[in-house]
Each structure stands twice: as structure tokens, then as C-alpha cells.
Amino acid sequence: NAGVTQTPKFQVLKTGQSMTLQCAQDMNHNSMYWYRQDPGMGLRLIYYSASEGTTDKGEVPNGYNVSRLNKREFSLRLESAAPSQTSVYFCASSEIRNTIYFGEGSWLTVV
Amino acid sequence: QKEVEQNSGPLSVPEGAIASLNCTYSDRGSQSFFWYRQYSGKSPELIMSIYSNGDKEDGRFTAQLNKASQYVSLLIRDSQPSDSATYLCAVNPSGSARQLTFGSGTQLTVLP
């Protein structure tokens, strides 16, 4: 029972490099999310997708793009990484009554 | 003012005591409230959800909601060292279907 799977788990990037975080869920959920978590800041929503084919900005979308490839997959792309994007990234999905299930997280360091 | 506020702690309680975690929120129209537990280096996991005023009990955990005071709390009875974690309060603000706004979390340490 995989739930929400995200890759890679750890990544070090140089400033200006690009990368894509991959996320897939096997719970047939309509909604998917990308959050970032920084010390003392809690979880902040970057982008979300309420259903296949739709995406919307969250609280901190600048510097990121997303793609809802199909119902299962929701990717997050950093086009030109900056040190301020050093963070832990969590993909999540939900369906009934807002219960959100998280992936295991991706630790990203931008040097 | 932050939308969801929690005391960052750290909160320390002795083993067997009651731990009380508090959360306030700014959107009076919020309808759904959640407590997540996050161990260091791990992802958040849902431990309680509450939608109506009053108390909701699940084992050693009790969530309390007071919409008039815009206040939600989590009580952990008979605290165990394994309860040591960061507890995140999350709120579904009005008009934001299925999105959650999280507090910054309260770090709880249960001392043996």
C-alpha cells in the first residue's frame, strides 16, 4: 500500500540548475498538493490541483511550475533553482472531507 | 496576523501527564480542523479531525473545538515518550475546497 510516493528523496542543486520533483498517488484521489516546509514556518502550499487537468497557485508559487500529468501524477519543477528554495518538499493528496495524506518528503539543498 | 497560530514550544511534560496543545485561527468561516503529528525527519500523519463544536475522543487523544472563540486544542492523556514529536494544527479556511492552512507546529517532548 504505497499511498503517496515522491522522488527523489534527496537532491543537491547548484544555483540556476533546474529539476523536477515527481509525485504519484495510488489512492484514486482527485486533489493533489505540493507543500514546502521550512524551520519555524510550518507547511506552506506551493501549488495544488483540485482535479485532473486543473492547477492553481497556493501561498508561495514564485519560482515553481507544476504539471498534473494524469490523475495519479503531479510534478513540481524548479526552472532556475535559488538558495531560498532550499527546503523539504512534501507532495500530498486528498479526497473525502479534506483528509490529506503526505508523501515521505524530498530534501532539496540549493548551493 | 497568521491565519493559524500555535505556540512553538518546546513543551515538555513528564511521562504519564496530560499534554495540552493549543491552536487559534483567524477565518471565522473555517469548517474543518485537523491535528497532524510529525516525527523528526518524517512526514506529517493525521491523528485527529474535528468538524463540530465540542470534544472528540480517540484513544488517548481528545480534540476540542470552540468555533465562537476560534480555538482548537489537542489533549494527550497518559503521555508517552513515543508521543514526542511536533504537532501541527491545520484548518480548512472557508472558500478553499480541500486546501489546508497549517500552523508552524508545537514541539512536544515527553520526559521518561
PDB file of C-alpha atoms in Angstrom:
ATOM      1  CA  ASN A   1       0.000   0.000   0.000  1.00  0.00           C
ATOM      2  CA  ALA A   2       2.270   2.772  -1.314  1.00  0.00           C
ATOM      3  CA  GLY A   3      -0.003   5.821  -0.782  1.00  0.00           C
ATOM      4  CA  VAL A   4       1.885   8.907  -1.960  1.00  0.00           C
ATOM      5  CA  THR A   5       5.324   8.331  -3.486  1.00  0.00           C
ATOM      6  CA  GLN A   6       7.703  11.146  -4.300  1.00  0.00           C
ATOM      7  CA  THR A   7      11.164  11.184  -5.832  1.00  0.00           C
ATOM      8  CA  PRO A   8      13.958  11.992  -5.351  1.00  0.00           C
ATOM      9  CA  LYS A   9      14.293  11.848  -1.577  1.00  0.00           C
ATOM     10  CA  PHE A  10      17.472  13.919  -1.500  1.00  0.00           C
ATOM     11  CA  GLN A  11      18.906  16.318  -4.064  1.00  0.00           C
ATOM     12  CA  VAL A  12      21.657  18.934  -4.130  1.00  0.00           C
ATOM     13  CA  LEU A  13      21.459  21.544  -6.862  1.00  0.00           C
ATOM     14  CA  LYS A  14      23.662  24.404  -7.893  1.00  0.00           C
ATOM     15  CA  THR A  15      22.087  27.836  -8.186  1.00  0.00           C
ATOM     16  CA  GLY A  16      20.467  28.196 -11.597  1.00  0.00           C
ATOM     17  CA  GLN A  17      20.032  24.488 -12.245  1.00  0.00           C
ATOM     18  CA  SER A  18      16.623  23.039 -12.943  1.00  0.00           C
ATOM     19  CA  MET A  19      14.965  19.923 -11.640  1.00  0.00           C
ATOM     20  CA  THR A  20      11.597  18.209 -11.350  1.00  0.00           C
ATOM     21  CA  LEU A  21      10.172  16.551  -8.257  1.00  0.00           C
ATOM     22  CA  GLN A  22       7.920  13.653  -9.143  1.00  0.00           C
ATOM     23  CA  CYS A  23       4.857  12.564  -7.189  1.00  0.00           C
ATOM     24  CA  ALA A  24       2.383   9.747  -7.687  1.00  0.00           C
ATOM     25  CA  GLN A  25      -0.543   8.515  -5.584  1.00  0.00           C
ATOM     26  CA  ASP A  26      -2.376   5.230  -5.786  1.00  0.00           C
ATOM     27  CA  MET A  27      -5.440   6.158  -3.710  1.00  0.00           C
ATOM     28  CA  ASN A  28      -7.501   7.436  -6.669  1.00  0.00           C
ATOM     29  CA  HIS A  29      -7.650  10.902  -5.084  1.00  0.00           C
ATOM     30  CA  ASN A  30      -8.786  13.856  -7.148  1.00  0.00           C
ATOM     31  CA  SER A  31      -6.800  16.538  -5.327  1.00  0.00           C
ATOM     32  CA  MET A  32      -3.038  16.774  -5.101  1.00  0.00           C
ATOM     33  CA  TYR A  33      -0.731  19.314  -3.486  1.00  0.00           C
ATOM     34  CA  TRP A  34       2.835  20.457  -3.174  1.00  0.00           C
ATOM     35  CA  TYR A  35       3.941  21.964   0.143  1.00  0.00           C
ATOM     36  CA  ARG A  36       7.282  23.196   1.338  1.00  0.00           C
ATOM     37  CA  GLN A  37       8.372  23.107   4.975  1.00  0.00           C
ATOM     38  CA  ASP A  38      10.986  25.407   6.448  1.00  0.00           C
ATOM     39  CA  PRO A  39      12.078  25.642  10.092  1.00  0.00           C
ATOM     40  CA  GLY A  40       9.624  27.717  12.113  1.00  0.00           C
ATOM     41  CA  MET A  41       7.379  28.299   9.091  1.00  0.00           C
ATOM     42  CA  GLY A  42       5.185  25.234   9.102  1.00  0.00           C
ATOM     43  CA  LEU A  43       3.886  23.814   5.853  1.00  0.00           C
ATOM     44  CA  ARG A  44       3.190  26.311   3.084  1.00  0.00           C
ATOM     45  CA  LEU A  45       1.207  25.465  -0.018  1.00  0.00           C
ATOM     46  CA  ILE A  46       3.060  25.989  -3.294  1.00  0.00           C
ATOM     47  CA  TYR A  47       0.548  24.707  -5.852  1.00  0.00           C
ATOM     48  CA  TYR A  48      -2.437  22.426  -5.810  1.00  0.00           C
ATOM     49  CA  SER A  49      -4.563  20.559  -8.311  1.00  0.00           C
ATOM     50  CA  ALA A  50      -8.198  20.105  -7.379  1.00  0.00           C
ATOM     51  CA  SER A  51      -8.716  17.592 -10.166  1.00  0.00           C
ATOM     52  CA  GLU A  52      -7.048  16.208 -13.244  1.00  0.00           C
ATOM     53  CA  GLY A  53      -6.457  18.989 -15.745  1.00  0.00           C
ATOM     54  CA  THR A  54      -6.520  21.878 -13.267  1.00  0.00           C
ATOM     55  CA  THR A  55      -3.789  23.581 -11.265  1.00  0.00           C
ATOM     56  CA  ASP A  56      -3.834  26.646  -9.027  1.00  0.00           C
ATOM     57  CA  LYS A  57      -1.322  28.733  -7.143  1.00  0.00           C
ATOM     58  CA  GLY A  58      -1.011  28.428  -3.409  1.00  0.00           C
ATOM     59  CA  GLU A  59       0.672  30.696  -0.893  1.00  0.00           C
ATOM     60  CA  VAL A  60       4.243  30.580  -2.275  1.00  0.00           C
ATOM     61  CA  PRO A  61       4.192  29.760  -6.042  1.00  0.00           C
ATOM     62  CA  ASN A  62       7.011  32.017  -7.258  1.00  0.00           C
ATOM     63  CA  GLY A  63       9.895  30.110  -8.821  1.00  0.00           C
ATOM     64  CA  TYR A  64       7.891  26.920  -9.334  1.00  0.00           C
ATOM     65  CA  ASN A  65       5.764  25.304 -12.010  1.00  0.00           C
ATOM     66  CA  VAL A  66       3.573  22.231 -11.817  1.00  0.00           C
ATOM     67  CA  SER A  67       2.073  19.671 -14.134  1.00  0.00           C
ATOM     68  CA  ARG A  68      -0.859  17.380 -13.385  1.00  0.00           C
ATOM     69  CA  LEU A  69       0.124  14.679 -15.827  1.00  0.00           C
ATOM     70  CA  ASN A  70      -2.881  12.463 -15.068  1.00  0.00           C
ATOM     71  CA  LYS A  71      -4.996  11.610 -12.047  1.00  0.00           C
ATOM     72  CA  ARG A  72      -2.108   9.805 -10.360  1.00  0.00           C
ATOM     73  CA  GLU A  73       0.824  12.119 -11.021  1.00  0.00           C
ATOM     74  CA  PHE A  74       1.615  15.710 -10.047  1.00  0.00           C
ATOM     75  CA  SER A  75       5.105  17.082 -10.653  1.00  0.00           C
ATOM     76  CA  LEU A  76       6.844  20.199  -9.349  1.00  0.00           C
ATOM     77  CA  ARG A  77       9.521  21.913 -11.422  1.00  0.00           C
ATOM     78  CA  LEU A  78      12.157  24.402 -10.378  1.00  0.00           C
ATOM     79  CA  GLU A  79      13.306  26.144 -13.558  1.00  0.00           C
ATOM     80  CA  SER A  80      16.231  28.057 -12.057  1.00  0.00           C
ATOM     81  CA  ALA A  81      16.954  26.992  -8.514  1.00  0.00           C
ATOM     82  CA  ALA A  82      17.827  29.585  -5.885  1.00  0.00           C
ATOM     83  CA  PRO A  83      19.253  29.110  -2.365  1.00  0.00           C
ATOM     84  CA  SER A  84      15.894  30.356  -0.970  1.00  0.00           C
ATOM     85  CA  GLN A  85      14.334  27.191  -2.392  1.00  0.00           C
ATOM     86  CA  THR A  86      16.367  25.016  -0.040  1.00  0.00           C
ATOM     87  CA  SER A  87      13.618  23.236   1.855  1.00  0.00           C
ATOM     88  CA  VAL A  88      11.780  19.996   2.449  1.00  0.00           C
ATOM     89  CA  TYR A  89       9.076  19.423  -0.143  1.00  0.00           C
ATOM     90  CA  PHE A  90       6.005  17.311   0.523  1.00  0.00           C
ATOM     91  CA  CYS A  91       3.571  16.046  -2.037  1.00  0.00           C
ATOM     92  CA  ALA A  92       0.114  15.179  -0.751  1.00  0.00           C
ATOM     93  CA  SER A  93      -3.277  14.009  -1.943  1.00  0.00           C
ATOM     94  CA  SER A  94      -6.809  14.065  -0.611  1.00  0.00           C
ATOM     95  CA  GLU A  95     -10.369  13.083  -1.312  1.00  0.00           C
ATOM     96  CA  ILE A  96     -13.123  12.796   1.245  1.00  0.00           C
ATOM     97  CA  ARG A  97     -13.622  15.602   3.786  1.00  0.00           C
ATOM     98  CA  ASN A  98     -10.193  17.126   3.391  1.00  0.00           C
ATOM     99  CA  THR A  99      -8.082  14.375   4.950  1.00  0.00           C
ATOM    100  CA  ILE A 100      -4.681  14.963   3.385  1.00  0.00           C
ATOM    101  CA  TYR A 101      -2.107  12.185   3.074  1.00  0.00           C
ATOM    102  CA  PHE A 102       1.541  13.113   2.654  1.00  0.00           C
ATOM    103  CA  GLY A 103       4.444  11.552   0.849  1.00  0.00           C
ATOM    104  CA  GLU A 104       7.716  10.956   2.664  1.00  0.00           C
ATOM    105  CA  GLY A 105       9.273  14.254   1.607  1.00  0.00           C
ATOM    106  CA  SER A 106      12.098  15.425  -0.638  1.00  0.00           C
ATOM    107  CA  TRP A 107      15.064  17.199   0.916  1.00  0.00           C
ATOM    108  CA  LEU A 108      16.407  19.791  -1.520  1.00  0.00           C
ATOM    109  CA  THR A 109      19.555  21.844  -0.990  1.00  0.00           C
ATOM    110  CA  VAL A 110      20.499  24.627  -3.404  1.00  0.00           C
ATOM    111  CA  VAL A 111      24.104  25.776  -3.124  1.00  0.00           C
TER     112      VAL A 111
ATOM    113  CA  GLN B   1      -1.776  38.053  11.950  1.00  0.00           C
ATOM    114  CA  LYS B   2      -1.056  34.491  10.880  1.00  0.00           C
ATOM    115  CA  GLU B   3      -4.080  32.506   9.795  1.00  0.00           C
ATOM    116  CA  VAL B   4      -3.289  29.605  12.113  1.00  0.00           C
ATOM    117  CA  GLU B   5      -1.238  30.188  15.242  1.00  0.00           C
ATOM    118  CA  GLN B   6       0.335  27.717  17.621  1.00  0.00           C
ATOM    119  CA  ASN B   7       2.798  28.079  20.466  1.00  0.00           C
ATOM    120  CA  SER B   8       6.070  26.823  19.013  1.00  0.00           C
ATOM    121  CA  GLY B   9       7.186  25.366  22.329  1.00  0.00           C
ATOM    122  CA  PRO B  10       9.079  23.367  23.112  1.00  0.00           C
ATOM    123  CA  LEU B  11       6.549  21.894  25.508  1.00  0.00           C
ATOM    124  CA  SER B  12       7.880  19.353  27.965  1.00  0.00           C
ATOM    125  CA  VAL B  13       5.708  17.077  30.094  1.00  0.00           C
ATOM    126  CA  PRO B  14       6.598  14.092  32.286  1.00  0.00           C
ATOM    127  CA  GLU B  15       5.581  10.611  31.223  1.00  0.00           C
ATOM    128  CA  GLY B  16       2.017   9.860  32.247  1.00  0.00           C
ATOM    129  CA  ALA B  17       0.944  13.504  32.353  1.00  0.00           C
ATOM    130  CA  ILE B  18      -1.586  15.266  30.140  1.00  0.00           C
ATOM    131  CA  ALA B  19      -0.122  17.298  27.291  1.00  0.00           C
ATOM    132  CA  SER B  20      -2.243  20.227  26.110  1.00  0.00           C
ATOM    133  CA  LEU B  21      -1.635  21.737  22.682  1.00  0.00           C
ATOM    134  CA  ASN B  22      -3.438  24.838  21.524  1.00  0.00           C
ATOM    135  CA  CYS B  23      -4.252  26.458  18.215  1.00  0.00           C
ATOM    136  CA  THR B  24      -6.144  29.593  17.171  1.00  0.00           C
ATOM    137  CA  TYR B  25      -7.316  30.523  13.704  1.00  0.00           C
ATOM    138  CA  SER B  26      -8.392  33.751  12.074  1.00  0.00           C
ATOM    139  CA  ASP B  27     -11.015  32.689   9.486  1.00  0.00           C
ATOM    140  CA  ARG B  28     -14.335  32.521  11.325  1.00  0.00           C
ATOM    141  CA  GLY B  29     -15.873  30.577   8.426  1.00  0.00           C
ATOM    142  CA  SER B  30     -13.465  27.655   8.750  1.00  0.00           C
ATOM    143  CA  GLN B  31     -15.251  24.332   8.877  1.00  0.00           C
ATOM    144  CA  SER B  32     -12.675  21.563   9.210  1.00  0.00           C
ATOM    145  CA  PHE B  33      -9.852  21.198  11.697  1.00  0.00           C
ATOM    146  CA  PHE B  34      -7.053  18.686  11.906  1.00  0.00           C
ATOM    147  CA  TRP B  35      -4.152  17.670  14.089  1.00  0.00           C
ATOM    148  CA  TYR B  36      -1.108  16.115  12.465  1.00  0.00           C
ATOM    149  CA  ARG B  37       1.867  14.563  14.216  1.00  0.00           C
ATOM    150  CA  GLN B  38       5.304  14.839  12.653  1.00  0.00           C
ATOM    151  CA  TYR B  39       8.324  12.962  13.919  1.00  0.00           C
ATOM    152  CA  SER B  40      11.712  14.452  13.166  1.00  0.00           C
ATOM    153  CA  GLY B  41      12.698  13.753   9.562  1.00  0.00           C
ATOM    154  CA  LYS B  42       9.329  12.227   8.728  1.00  0.00           C
ATOM    155  CA  SER B  43       6.155  13.361   7.002  1.00  0.00           C
ATOM    156  CA  PRO B  44       3.075  14.608   8.864  1.00  0.00           C
ATOM    157  CA  GLU B  45       0.480  11.977   9.732  1.00  0.00           C
ATOM    158  CA  LEU B  46      -3.142  12.685  10.607  1.00  0.00           C
ATOM    159  CA  ILE B  47      -4.108  11.855  14.174  1.00  0.00           C
ATOM    160  CA  MET B  48      -7.407  13.710  14.671  1.00  0.00           C
ATOM    161  CA  SER B  49     -10.009  15.598  12.696  1.00  0.00           C
ATOM    162  CA  ILE B  50     -12.897  17.587  14.139  1.00  0.00           C
ATOM    163  CA  TYR B  51     -15.735  19.412  12.452  1.00  0.00           C
ATOM    164  CA  SER B  52     -18.256  20.302  15.185  1.00  0.00           C
ATOM    165  CA  ASN B  53     -18.026  22.250  18.413  1.00  0.00           C
ATOM    166  CA  GLY B  54     -17.202  20.160  21.445  1.00  0.00           C
ATOM    167  CA  ASP B  55     -14.899  17.271  22.164  1.00  0.00           C
ATOM    168  CA  LYS B  56     -13.901  14.297  20.062  1.00  0.00           C
ATOM    169  CA  GLU B  57     -12.039  11.439  21.681  1.00  0.00           C
ATOM    170  CA  ASP B  58      -9.893   8.768  20.052  1.00  0.00           C
ATOM    171  CA  GLY B  59      -7.944   6.609  22.477  1.00  0.00           C
ATOM    172  CA  ARG B  60      -5.563   8.814  24.449  1.00  0.00           C
ATOM    173  CA  PHE B  61      -6.247  11.803  22.186  1.00  0.00           C
ATOM    174  CA  THR B  62      -9.036  14.361  22.595  1.00  0.00           C
ATOM    175  CA  ALA B  63      -9.618  17.218  20.186  1.00  0.00           C
ATOM    176  CA  GLN B  64     -11.629  20.186  21.386  1.00  0.00           C
ATOM    177  CA  LEU B  65     -13.207  22.786  19.116  1.00  0.00           C
ATOM    178  CA  ASN B  66     -14.750  26.137  20.016  1.00  0.00           C
ATOM    179  CA  LYS B  67     -15.755  27.984  16.854  1.00  0.00           C
ATOM    180  CA  ALA B  68     -17.017  31.036  18.736  1.00  0.00           C
ATOM    181  CA  SER B  69     -13.550  31.531  20.244  1.00  0.00           C
ATOM    182  CA  GLN B  70     -11.819  30.292  17.068  1.00  0.00           C
ATOM    183  CA  TYR B  71      -9.856  27.845  19.129  1.00  0.00           C
ATOM    184  CA  VAL B  72      -8.965  24.198  18.711  1.00  0.00           C
ATOM    185  CA  SER B  73      -6.907  22.111  21.094  1.00  0.00           C
ATOM    186  CA  LEU B  74      -5.451  18.634  21.413  1.00  0.00           C
ATOM    187  CA  LEU B  75      -5.120  16.814  24.713  1.00  0.00           C
ATOM    188  CA  ILE B  76      -2.884  13.773  25.014  1.00  0.00           C
ATOM    189  CA  ARG B  77      -3.599  11.729  28.140  1.00  0.00           C
ATOM    190  CA  ASP B  78      -1.060   9.393  29.731  1.00  0.00           C
ATOM    191  CA  SER B  79       1.699  10.907  27.599  1.00  0.00           C
ATOM    192  CA  GLN B  80       4.403   8.505  26.451  1.00  0.00           C
ATOM    193  CA  PRO B  81       7.962   9.191  25.242  1.00  0.00           C
ATOM    194  CA  SER B  82       6.781   7.946  21.833  1.00  0.00           C
ATOM    195  CA  ASP B  83       4.451  10.971  21.720  1.00  0.00           C
ATOM    196  CA  SER B  84       7.491  13.241  21.465  1.00  0.00           C
ATOM    197  CA  ALA B  85       7.054  14.964  18.105  1.00  0.00           C
ATOM    198  CA  THR B  86       5.915  18.196  16.501  1.00  0.00           C
ATOM    199  CA  TYR B  87       2.141  18.623  16.393  1.00  0.00           C
ATOM    200  CA  LEU B  88       0.701  20.612  13.518  1.00  0.00           C
ATOM    201  CA  CYS B  89      -2.699  22.246  13.626  1.00  0.00           C
ATOM    202  CA  ALA B  90      -4.383  22.563  10.222  1.00  0.00           C
ATOM    203  CA  VAL B  91      -7.523  24.420   9.212  1.00  0.00           C
ATOM    204  CA  ASN B  92      -9.620  24.357   6.065  1.00  0.00           C
ATOM    205  CA  PRO B  93     -10.493  28.033   5.545  1.00  0.00           C
ATOM    206  CA  SER B  94     -13.848  28.940   4.057  1.00  0.00           C
ATOM    207  CA  GLY B  95     -13.956  29.005   0.272  1.00  0.00           C
ATOM    208  CA  SER B  96     -10.847  26.878  -0.207  1.00  0.00           C
ATOM    209  CA  ALA B  97     -12.132  23.438  -1.050  1.00  0.00           C
ATOM    210  CA  ARG B  98      -9.785  20.766   0.247  1.00  0.00           C
ATOM    211  CA  GLN B  99      -6.872  23.130   0.915  1.00  0.00           C
ATOM    212  CA  LEU B 100      -5.407  23.297   4.382  1.00  0.00           C
ATOM    213  CA  THR B 101      -3.561  26.093   6.147  1.00  0.00           C
ATOM    214  CA  PHE B 102      -1.064  24.848   8.696  1.00  0.00           C
ATOM    215  CA  GLY B 103       0.273  26.354  11.872  1.00  0.00           C
ATOM    216  CA  SER B 104       4.004  26.313  12.449  1.00  0.00           C
ATOM    217  CA  GLY B 105       3.710  23.449  14.930  1.00  0.00           C
ATOM    218  CA  THR B 106       4.332  22.810  18.612  1.00  0.00           C
ATOM    219  CA  GLN B 107       7.284  20.638  19.578  1.00  0.00           C
ATOM    220  CA  LEU B 108       6.342  18.245  22.386  1.00  0.00           C
ATOM    221  CA  THR B 109       8.851  16.326  24.483  1.00  0.00           C
ATOM    222  CA  VAL B 110       7.644  13.671  26.920  1.00  0.00           C
ATOM    223  CA  LEU B 111      10.274  13.042  29.571  1.00  0.00           C
ATOM    224  CA  PRO B 112      10.681   9.465  30.887  1.00  0.00           C
TER     225      PRO B 112
END
